[in-house]
Amino acid sequence: MATAKQEIVTKQNGELQNRTAQLSTSERFTNKVMQEFSGSVAGAVQVTDYQRSLIQGYFIIIDRALKSAEEERVRKNSSNRDHQYDNQLPVNWNTVNMNDLALDLVHYARMGLDMMQDNMLFPIPYKNNKRGCYDVTLMEGYNGIRYIAEKYAVEAPSAVTIEVVYSTDTFKPIKKSKDNRIENYEFEINNAFDRGDIIGGFAYLEFSDPTRNELVIMPMKDILKRKPKYASANFWGGKQTVWENGKKIEVENEGWLDEMVRKTIIREAFSAKHLPRDPKKVDDNYQYMKMREARYAEIEAQQEINANANTVIIDTTVSTPAAALQESSTPQAENVDLGTGEVTTAGTAATEAVDEPDF
């Protein structure tokens, strides 16, 4: 009994030491970010204590993403048929483009985006062959999109209703007219346990002045237009290639279509199209975010190469040799953006230790 208690105490002490070490590293990381940012922007860095805590949280999540990407790099190298196409650049803090990342982190922290919150902000590492390093892009999830929309909107809605509509439901939009000053709707679920097929969805934005209420209707054809090109069947449903007895076969995956449709409606409802941004609220941080989003769009344009190659980390250059596009003979792990269901290159966070970061 005493031995069991000693083991528990030893384990708890070890966990406490690990958390303490991680906190110490996150503090050093925050100082490094401040240093890099100061070197790129004239003037002293102005951040609040809360924003510093957000940056420390960024370190924890990015660190996990880098560890996961490194595991995938090693696994992919070991499964390559021709090892001359192995990725020899390890994924760790010493190979990250810290200058650009520091700029991103300070701006996003000033906006108040918390990477520790579900689907608010998450990192994706990309290999940059030109620079011989990894760029870490920061992508807003649907909660981050909602937060930004409400923060910078001319008027934030007092309530937002999001509903997915099935074939057995009754949905009747009540549009604004000369006899009806308030846009509204009627919605009834007729069979809660067998609602049929998804045929679309809607969002209802309510404001302090109800005459400004807006009903956003999205039929399924419009939702599918927004479906990522490399959508995962695990999320969106459909045919999926799996390995069985060493062979590839196609199976039908039901996925989580309801959840993906709901998230698509959320993204549409909180876009600037329906919640215009207030020019008086738009600041340098918001402008910087929009500029970076344009850059990320350029990177995403390279995903066709990544999809064909079954590579682990997306290159931001197009100089990949044709021979490197051949498929591995072993099963490939599919990693997806949990916010959109799009196949990405960052997998589940790992917990194993890596080389100590140089900061």
GROMACS .gro file of C-alpha atoms in nm:
model
  359
    1MET     CA    1   0.000   0.000   0.000
    2ALA     CA    2   0.283   0.237   0.091
    3THR     CA    3   0.451   0.165  -0.242
    4ALA     CA    4   0.133   0.249  -0.434
    5LYS     CA    5   0.101   0.578  -0.246
    6GLN     CA    6   0.465   0.660  -0.317
    7GLU     CA    7   0.410   0.593  -0.688
    8ILE     CA    8   0.109   0.828  -0.692
    9VAL     CA    9   0.304   1.103  -0.514
   10THR     CA   10   0.600   1.058  -0.750
   11LYS     CA   11   0.371   1.077  -1.052
   12GLN     CA   12   0.200   1.390  -0.920
   13ASN     CA   13   0.536   1.555  -0.851
   14GLY     CA   14   0.653   1.470  -1.202
   15GLU     CA   15   0.339   1.619  -1.356
   16LEU     CA   16   0.382   1.933  -1.146
   17GLN     CA   17   0.744   1.967  -1.258
   18ASN     CA   18   0.640   1.926  -1.623
   19ARG     CA   19   0.373   2.197  -1.590
   20THR     CA   20   0.621   2.427  -1.414
   21ALA     CA   21   0.881   2.372  -1.687
   22GLN     CA   22   0.622   2.437  -1.957
   23LEU     CA   23   0.513   2.759  -1.788
   24SER     CA   24   0.875   2.873  -1.763
   25THR     CA   25   0.928   2.797  -2.131
   26SER     CA   26   0.607   2.980  -2.227
   27GLU     CA   27   0.730   3.287  -2.038
   28ARG     CA   28   1.061   3.277  -2.224
   29PHE     CA   29   0.867   3.229  -2.546
   30THR     CA   30   0.658   3.539  -2.471
   31ASN     CA   31   0.974   3.741  -2.410
   32LYS     CA   32   1.115   3.612  -2.741
   33VAL     CA   33   0.795   3.716  -2.920
   34MET     CA   34   0.819   4.065  -2.771
   35GLN     CA   35   1.183   4.087  -2.878
   36GLU     CA   36   1.110   3.975  -3.236
   37PHE     CA   37   0.812   4.210  -3.262
   38SER     CA   38   1.016   4.507  -3.138
   39GLY     CA   39   1.279   4.432  -3.401
   40SER     CA   40   1.020   4.451  -3.678
   41VAL     CA   41   0.803   4.740  -3.560
   42ALA     CA   42   0.929   5.078  -3.451
   43GLY     CA   43   0.847   5.176  -3.096
   44ALA     CA   44   0.792   4.989  -2.772
   45VAL     CA   45   0.564   4.686  -2.767
   46GLN     CA   46   0.236   4.770  -2.592
   47VAL     CA   47   0.058   4.463  -2.456
   48THR     CA   48  -0.153   4.414  -2.146
   49ASP     CA   49  -0.103   4.143  -1.887
   50TYR     CA   50  -0.402   3.961  -2.034
   51GLN     CA   51  -0.254   3.974  -2.383
   52ARG     CA   52   0.073   3.836  -2.249
   53SER     CA   53  -0.121   3.546  -2.096
   54LEU     CA   54  -0.282   3.482  -2.436
   55ILE     CA   55   0.063   3.464  -2.598
   56GLN     CA   56   0.175   3.214  -2.333
   57GLY     CA   57  -0.130   3.006  -2.420
   58TYR     CA   58  -0.035   3.030  -2.788
   59PHE     CA   59   0.298   2.868  -2.703
   60ILE     CA   60   0.131   2.564  -2.546
   61ILE     CA   61  -0.096   2.496  -2.845
   62ILE     CA   62   0.167   2.570  -3.112
   63ASP     CA   63   0.416   2.350  -2.928
   64ARG     CA   64   0.170   2.060  -2.948
   65ALA     CA   65   0.111   2.123  -3.320
   66LEU     CA   66   0.485   2.122  -3.389
   67LYS     CA   67   0.534   1.796  -3.199
   68SER     CA   68   0.252   1.639  -3.395
   69ALA     CA   69   0.392   1.762  -3.727
   70GLU     CA   70   0.736   1.625  -3.636
   71GLU     CA   71   0.587   1.284  -3.562
   72GLU     CA   72   0.417   1.290  -3.901
   73ARG     CA   73   0.740   1.398  -4.074
   74VAL     CA   74   0.929   1.105  -3.921
   75ARG     CA   75   0.648   0.861  -4.003
   76LYS     CA   76   0.620   0.982  -4.361
   77ASN     CA   77   0.995   0.961  -4.415
   78SER     CA   78   1.002   0.603  -4.288
   79SER     CA   79   0.722   0.504  -4.529
   80ASN     CA   80   0.862   0.675  -4.840
   81ARG     CA   81   0.958   0.436  -5.119
   82ASP     CA   82   1.245   0.659  -5.225
   83HIS     CA   83   1.422   0.825  -4.933
   84GLN     CA   84   1.583   1.089  -5.149
   85TYR     CA   85   1.250   1.269  -5.118
   86ASP     CA   86   1.246   1.256  -4.738
   87ASN     CA   87   1.187   1.582  -4.558
   88GLN     CA   88   1.514   1.632  -4.371
   89LEU     CA   89   1.410   1.953  -4.193
   90PRO     CA   90   1.295   1.872  -3.837
   91VAL     CA   91   0.983   2.045  -3.710
   92ASN     CA   92   1.064   2.226  -3.387
   93TRP     CA   93   1.092   2.576  -3.247
   94ASN     CA   94   1.444   2.617  -3.382
   95THR     CA   95   1.318   2.575  -3.742
   96VAL     CA   96   1.014   2.805  -3.710
   97ASN     CA   97   1.004   3.147  -3.875
   98MET     CA   98   0.983   3.332  -3.544
   99ASN     CA   99   0.986   3.683  -3.694
  100ASP     CA  100   0.661   3.640  -3.888
  101LEU     CA  101   0.506   3.432  -3.609
  102ALA     CA  102   0.582   3.703  -3.352
  103LEU     CA  103   0.405   3.963  -3.565
  104ASP     CA  104   0.103   3.736  -3.599
  105LEU     CA  105   0.084   3.649  -3.230
  106VAL     CA  106   0.102   4.006  -3.101
  107HIS     CA  107  -0.166   4.127  -3.342
  108TYR     CA  108  -0.398   3.834  -3.268
  109ALA     CA  109  -0.342   3.870  -2.892
  110ARG     CA  110  -0.433   4.239  -2.915
  111MET     CA  111  -0.756   4.134  -3.084
  112GLY     CA  112  -0.826   3.902  -2.790
  113LEU     CA  113  -0.830   3.570  -2.975
  114ASP     CA  114  -0.766   3.285  -2.730
  115MET     CA  115  -0.607   2.974  -2.878
  116MET     CA  116  -0.694   2.776  -2.563
  117GLN     CA  117  -1.066   2.810  -2.639
  118ASP     CA  118  -1.237   2.558  -2.867
  119ASN     CA  119  -1.241   2.653  -3.234
  120MET     CA  120  -1.131   3.011  -3.181
  121LEU     CA  121  -0.777   3.011  -3.322
  122PHE     CA  122  -0.548   2.728  -3.420
  123PRO     CA  123  -0.200   2.692  -3.576
  124ILE     CA  124  -0.102   2.504  -3.892
  125PRO     CA  125   0.271   2.463  -3.974
  126TYR     CA  126   0.375   2.484  -4.339
  127LYS     CA  127   0.719   2.414  -4.480
  128ASN     CA  128   0.874   2.709  -4.661
  129ASN     CA  129   1.137   2.569  -4.898
  130LYS     CA  130   1.264   2.910  -5.001
  131ARG     CA  131   1.353   3.006  -4.645
  132GLY     CA  132   1.439   2.658  -4.524
  133CYS     CA  133   1.204   2.685  -4.225
  134TYR     CA  134   0.845   2.641  -4.119
  135ASP     CA  135   0.582   2.914  -4.128
  136VAL     CA  136   0.309   2.874  -3.866
  137THR     CA  137  -0.017   3.015  -3.995
  138LEU     CA  138  -0.295   3.107  -3.754
  139MET     CA  139  -0.647   3.025  -3.870
  140GLU     CA  140  -0.966   3.138  -3.699
  141GLY     CA  141  -1.222   2.871  -3.622
  142TYR     CA  142  -1.594   2.944  -3.632
  143ASN     CA  143  -1.588   3.072  -3.274
  144GLY     CA  144  -1.304   3.306  -3.365
  145ILE     CA  145  -1.497   3.429  -3.667
  146ARG     CA  146  -1.799   3.500  -3.445
  147TYR     CA  147  -1.583   3.681  -3.187
  148ILE     CA  148  -1.419   3.903  -3.450
  149ALA     CA  149  -1.751   3.977  -3.618
  150GLU     CA  150  -1.914   4.091  -3.295
  151LYS     CA  151  -1.606   4.287  -3.183
  152TYR     CA  152  -1.583   4.495  -3.502
  153ALA     CA  153  -1.948   4.504  -3.613
  154VAL     CA  154  -2.138   4.829  -3.649
  155GLU     CA  155  -2.381   4.666  -3.406
  156ALA     CA  156  -2.339   4.323  -3.252
  157PRO     CA  157  -2.656   4.113  -3.260
  158SER     CA  158  -2.839   4.059  -2.931
  159ALA     CA  159  -2.908   3.697  -3.026
  160VAL     CA  160  -2.831   3.459  -3.312
  161THR     CA  161  -3.026   3.141  -3.389
  162ILE     CA  162  -2.867   2.873  -3.607
  163GLU     CA  163  -3.077   2.582  -3.736
  164VAL     CA  164  -3.019   2.294  -3.977
  165VAL     CA  165  -3.335   2.210  -4.175
  166TYR     CA  166  -3.428   1.852  -4.267
  167SER     CA  167  -3.674   1.725  -4.525
  168THR     CA  168  -3.946   1.645  -4.268
  169ASP     CA  169  -3.920   1.983  -4.091
  170THR     CA  170  -4.151   2.274  -4.158
  171PHE     CA  171  -3.972   2.600  -4.233
  172LYS     CA  172  -4.153   2.914  -4.345
  173PRO     CA  173  -3.963   3.241  -4.393
  174ILE     CA  174  -4.156   3.558  -4.321
  175LYS     CA  175  -3.986   3.829  -4.521
  176LYS     CA  176  -4.009   4.200  -4.455
  177SER     CA  177  -4.275   4.382  -4.656
  178LYS     CA  178  -4.490   4.691  -4.642
  179ASP     CA  179  -4.728   4.505  -4.414
  180ASN     CA  180  -4.457   4.335  -4.208
  181ARG     CA  181  -4.180   4.553  -4.064
  182ILE     CA  182  -3.992   4.268  -3.890
  183GLU     CA  183  -3.834   3.982  -4.083
  184ASN     CA  184  -3.910   3.654  -3.910
  185TYR     CA  185  -3.972   3.282  -3.962
  186GLU     CA  186  -4.170   2.979  -3.850
  187PHE     CA  187  -3.984   2.657  -3.782
  188GLU     CA  188  -4.113   2.325  -3.655
  189ILE     CA  189  -3.947   1.987  -3.615
  190ASN     CA  190  -4.216   1.734  -3.700
  191ASN     CA  191  -4.023   1.412  -3.632
  192ALA     CA  192  -3.736   1.468  -3.391
  193PHE     CA  193  -3.607   1.109  -3.418
  194ASP     CA  194  -3.619   1.068  -3.797
  195ARG     CA  195  -3.591   1.407  -3.962
  196GLY     CA  196  -3.495   1.281  -4.307
  197ASP     CA  197  -3.222   1.435  -4.521
  198ILE     CA  198  -3.060   1.774  -4.470
  199ILE     CA  199  -3.196   2.024  -4.722
  200GLY     CA  200  -3.037   2.342  -4.589
  201GLY     CA  201  -3.035   2.570  -4.289
  202PHE     CA  202  -3.080   2.925  -4.170
  203ALA     CA  203  -2.951   3.185  -3.926
  204TYR     CA  204  -3.164   3.451  -3.760
  205LEU     CA  205  -2.983   3.762  -3.638
  206GLU     CA  206  -3.170   3.972  -3.382
  207PHE     CA  207  -3.088   4.332  -3.290
  208SER     CA  208  -3.200   4.584  -3.031
  209ASP     CA  209  -3.408   4.739  -3.310
  210PRO     CA  210  -3.614   4.441  -3.433
  211THR     CA  211  -3.674   4.606  -3.770
  212ARG     CA  212  -3.307   4.529  -3.838
  213ASN     CA  213  -3.349   4.156  -3.774
  214GLU     CA  214  -3.218   3.947  -4.062
  215LEU     CA  215  -3.300   3.595  -4.177
  216VAL     CA  216  -3.011   3.426  -4.361
  217ILE     CA  217  -3.134   3.126  -4.563
  218MET     CA  218  -2.891   2.871  -4.706
  219PRO     CA  219  -3.020   2.587  -4.927
  220MET     CA  220  -2.800   2.280  -4.945
  221LYS     CA  221  -2.661   2.373  -5.287
  222ASP     CA  222  -2.520   2.694  -5.143
  223ILE     CA  223  -2.375   2.512  -4.843
  224LEU     CA  224  -2.201   2.261  -5.069
  225LYS     CA  225  -2.044   2.548  -5.266
  226ARG     CA  226  -1.859   2.634  -4.945
  227LYS     CA  227  -1.752   2.277  -4.879
  228PRO     CA  228  -1.369   2.260  -4.877
  229LYS     CA  229  -1.218   2.110  -5.190
  230TYR     CA  230  -1.034   1.849  -4.985
  231ALA     CA  231  -1.313   1.773  -4.742
  232SER     CA  232  -1.273   1.478  -4.508
  233ALA     CA  233  -1.538   1.206  -4.533
  234ASN     CA  234  -1.496   1.161  -4.157
  235PHE     CA  235  -1.669   1.498  -4.120
  236TRP     CA  236  -1.867   1.569  -4.438
  237GLY     CA  237  -1.958   1.208  -4.513
  238GLY     CA  238  -1.925   1.029  -4.847
  239LYS     CA  239  -1.684   0.774  -4.991
  240GLN     CA  240  -1.358   0.724  -4.806
  241THR     CA  241  -1.049   0.523  -4.896
  242VAL     CA  242  -0.937   0.296  -4.612
  243TRP     CA  243  -0.682   0.020  -4.572
  244GLU     CA  244  -0.804  -0.333  -4.511
  245ASN     CA  245  -0.573  -0.636  -4.511
  246GLY     CA  246  -0.301  -0.427  -4.674
  247LYS     CA  247  -0.525  -0.309  -4.959
  248LYS     CA  248  -0.710   0.013  -5.032
  249ILE     CA  249  -1.089  -0.010  -5.047
  250GLU     CA  250  -1.366   0.250  -5.069
  251VAL     CA  251  -1.630   0.263  -4.797
  252GLU     CA  252  -1.924   0.494  -4.730
  253ASN     CA  253  -1.877   0.716  -4.424
  254GLU     CA  254  -2.180   0.883  -4.266
  255GLY     CA  255  -1.960   1.154  -4.114
  256TRP     CA  256  -2.097   1.451  -3.916
  257LEU     CA  257  -2.277   1.638  -4.193
  258ASP     CA  258  -2.520   1.810  -3.953
  259GLU     CA  259  -2.231   1.964  -3.760
  260MET     CA  260  -2.044   2.074  -4.073
  261VAL     CA  261  -2.359   2.233  -4.221
  262ARG     CA  262  -2.419   2.416  -3.895
  263LYS     CA  263  -2.062   2.551  -3.892
  264THR     CA  264  -2.095   2.665  -4.253
  265ILE     CA  265  -2.410   2.861  -4.166
  266ILE     CA  266  -2.230   3.018  -3.870
  267ARG     CA  267  -1.946   3.135  -4.093
  268GLU     CA  268  -2.190   3.288  -4.340
  269ALA     CA  269  -2.403   3.455  -4.075
  270PHE     CA  270  -2.105   3.627  -3.912
  271SER     CA  271  -1.942   3.740  -4.234
  272ALA     CA  272  -1.911   4.113  -4.312
  273LYS     CA  273  -2.190   4.062  -4.567
  274HIS     CA  274  -2.445   4.028  -4.287
  275LEU     CA  275  -2.260   4.206  -4.004
  276PRO     CA  276  -2.087   4.509  -4.162
  277ARG     CA  277  -1.769   4.620  -3.987
  278ASP     CA  278  -1.758   4.960  -3.821
  279PRO     CA  279  -1.480   5.175  -3.976
  280LYS     CA  280  -1.440   5.345  -3.637
  281LYS     CA  281  -1.363   5.010  -3.473
  282VAL     CA  282  -1.136   4.870  -3.743
  283ASP     CA  283  -0.779   4.900  -3.615
  284ASP     CA  284  -0.429   4.803  -3.728
  285ASN     CA  285  -0.473   4.456  -3.580
  286TYR     CA  286  -0.786   4.389  -3.788
  287GLN     CA  287  -0.619   4.519  -4.104
  288TYR     CA  288  -0.318   4.299  -4.034
  289MET     CA  289  -0.543   3.995  -3.990
  290LYS     CA  290  -0.712   4.057  -4.328
  291MET     CA  291  -0.372   4.093  -4.493
  292ARG     CA  292  -0.256   3.763  -4.345
  293GLU     CA  293  -0.578   3.592  -4.455
  294ALA     CA  294  -0.498   3.693  -4.813
  295ARG     CA  295  -0.154   3.536  -4.771
  296TYR     CA  296  -0.306   3.216  -4.631
  297ALA     CA  297  -0.530   3.196  -4.936
  298GLU     CA  298  -0.219   3.185  -5.152
  299ILE     CA  299  -0.080   2.901  -4.941
  300GLU     CA  300  -0.405   2.706  -4.963
  301ALA     CA  301  -0.379   2.725  -5.341
  302GLN     CA  302  -0.087   2.482  -5.311
  303GLN     CA  303  -0.301   2.215  -5.142
  304GLU     CA  304  -0.359   2.029  -5.466
  305ILE     CA  305   0.010   1.942  -5.468
  306ASN     CA  306  -0.017   1.830  -5.109
  307ALA     CA  307  -0.325   1.618  -5.175
  308ASN     CA  308  -0.166   1.444  -5.473
  309ALA     CA  309   0.161   1.386  -5.292
  310ASN     CA  310   0.009   1.263  -4.965
  311THR     CA  311   0.274   1.473  -4.798
  312VAL     CA  312   0.264   1.572  -4.435
  313ILE     CA  313   0.336   1.944  -4.440
  314ILE     CA  314   0.238   2.181  -4.720
  315ASP     CA  315   0.525   2.346  -4.906
  316THR     CA  316   0.478   2.711  -4.998
  317THR     CA  317   0.686   2.663  -5.312
  318VAL     CA  318   0.601   2.459  -5.621
  319SER     CA  319   0.941   2.305  -5.687
  320THR     CA  320   0.846   1.958  -5.560
  321PRO     CA  321   0.995   1.692  -5.793
  322ALA     CA  322   0.740   1.492  -5.986
  323ALA     CA  323   0.876   1.169  -5.845
  324ALA     CA  324   0.795   1.292  -5.496
  325LEU     CA  325   0.426   1.285  -5.583
  326GLN     CA  326   0.404   0.907  -5.569
  327GLU     CA  327   0.196   0.755  -5.293
  328SER     CA  328   0.338   0.573  -4.997
  329SER     CA  329   0.272   0.199  -4.977
  330THR     CA  330   0.145   0.230  -4.618
  331PRO     CA  331  -0.172   0.386  -4.482
  332GLN     CA  332  -0.168   0.763  -4.458
  333ALA     CA  333  -0.306   0.943  -4.156
  334GLU     CA  334  -0.577   1.192  -4.244
  335ASN     CA  335  -0.557   1.519  -4.049
  336VAL     CA  336  -0.836   1.770  -4.068
  337ASP     CA  337  -0.931   2.119  -3.961
  338LEU     CA  338  -1.194   2.052  -3.696
  339GLY     CA  339  -1.362   2.382  -3.778
  340THR     CA  340  -1.426   2.312  -4.147
  341GLY     CA  341  -1.366   1.941  -4.196
  342GLU     CA  342  -1.096   2.020  -4.452
  343VAL     CA  343  -0.801   1.785  -4.484
  344THR     CA  344  -0.495   1.968  -4.347
  345THR     CA  345  -0.146   1.874  -4.238
  346ALA     CA  346  -0.157   1.926  -3.862
  347GLY     CA  347  -0.263   1.619  -3.665
  348THR     CA  348  -0.359   1.543  -3.309
  349ALA     CA  349  -0.132   1.699  -3.051
  350ALA     CA  350   0.150   1.482  -2.923
  351THR     CA  351   0.288   1.488  -2.572
  352GLU     CA  352   0.641   1.352  -2.614
  353ALA     CA  353   0.931   1.583  -2.542
  354VAL     CA  354   1.132   1.742  -2.822
  355ASP     CA  355   1.451   1.943  -2.834
  356GLU     CA  356   1.450   2.239  -2.599
  357PRO     CA  357   1.349   2.552  -2.797
  358ASP     CA  358   1.621   2.810  -2.845
  359PHE     CA  359   1.455   3.095  -2.654
   0.00000   0.00000   0.00000
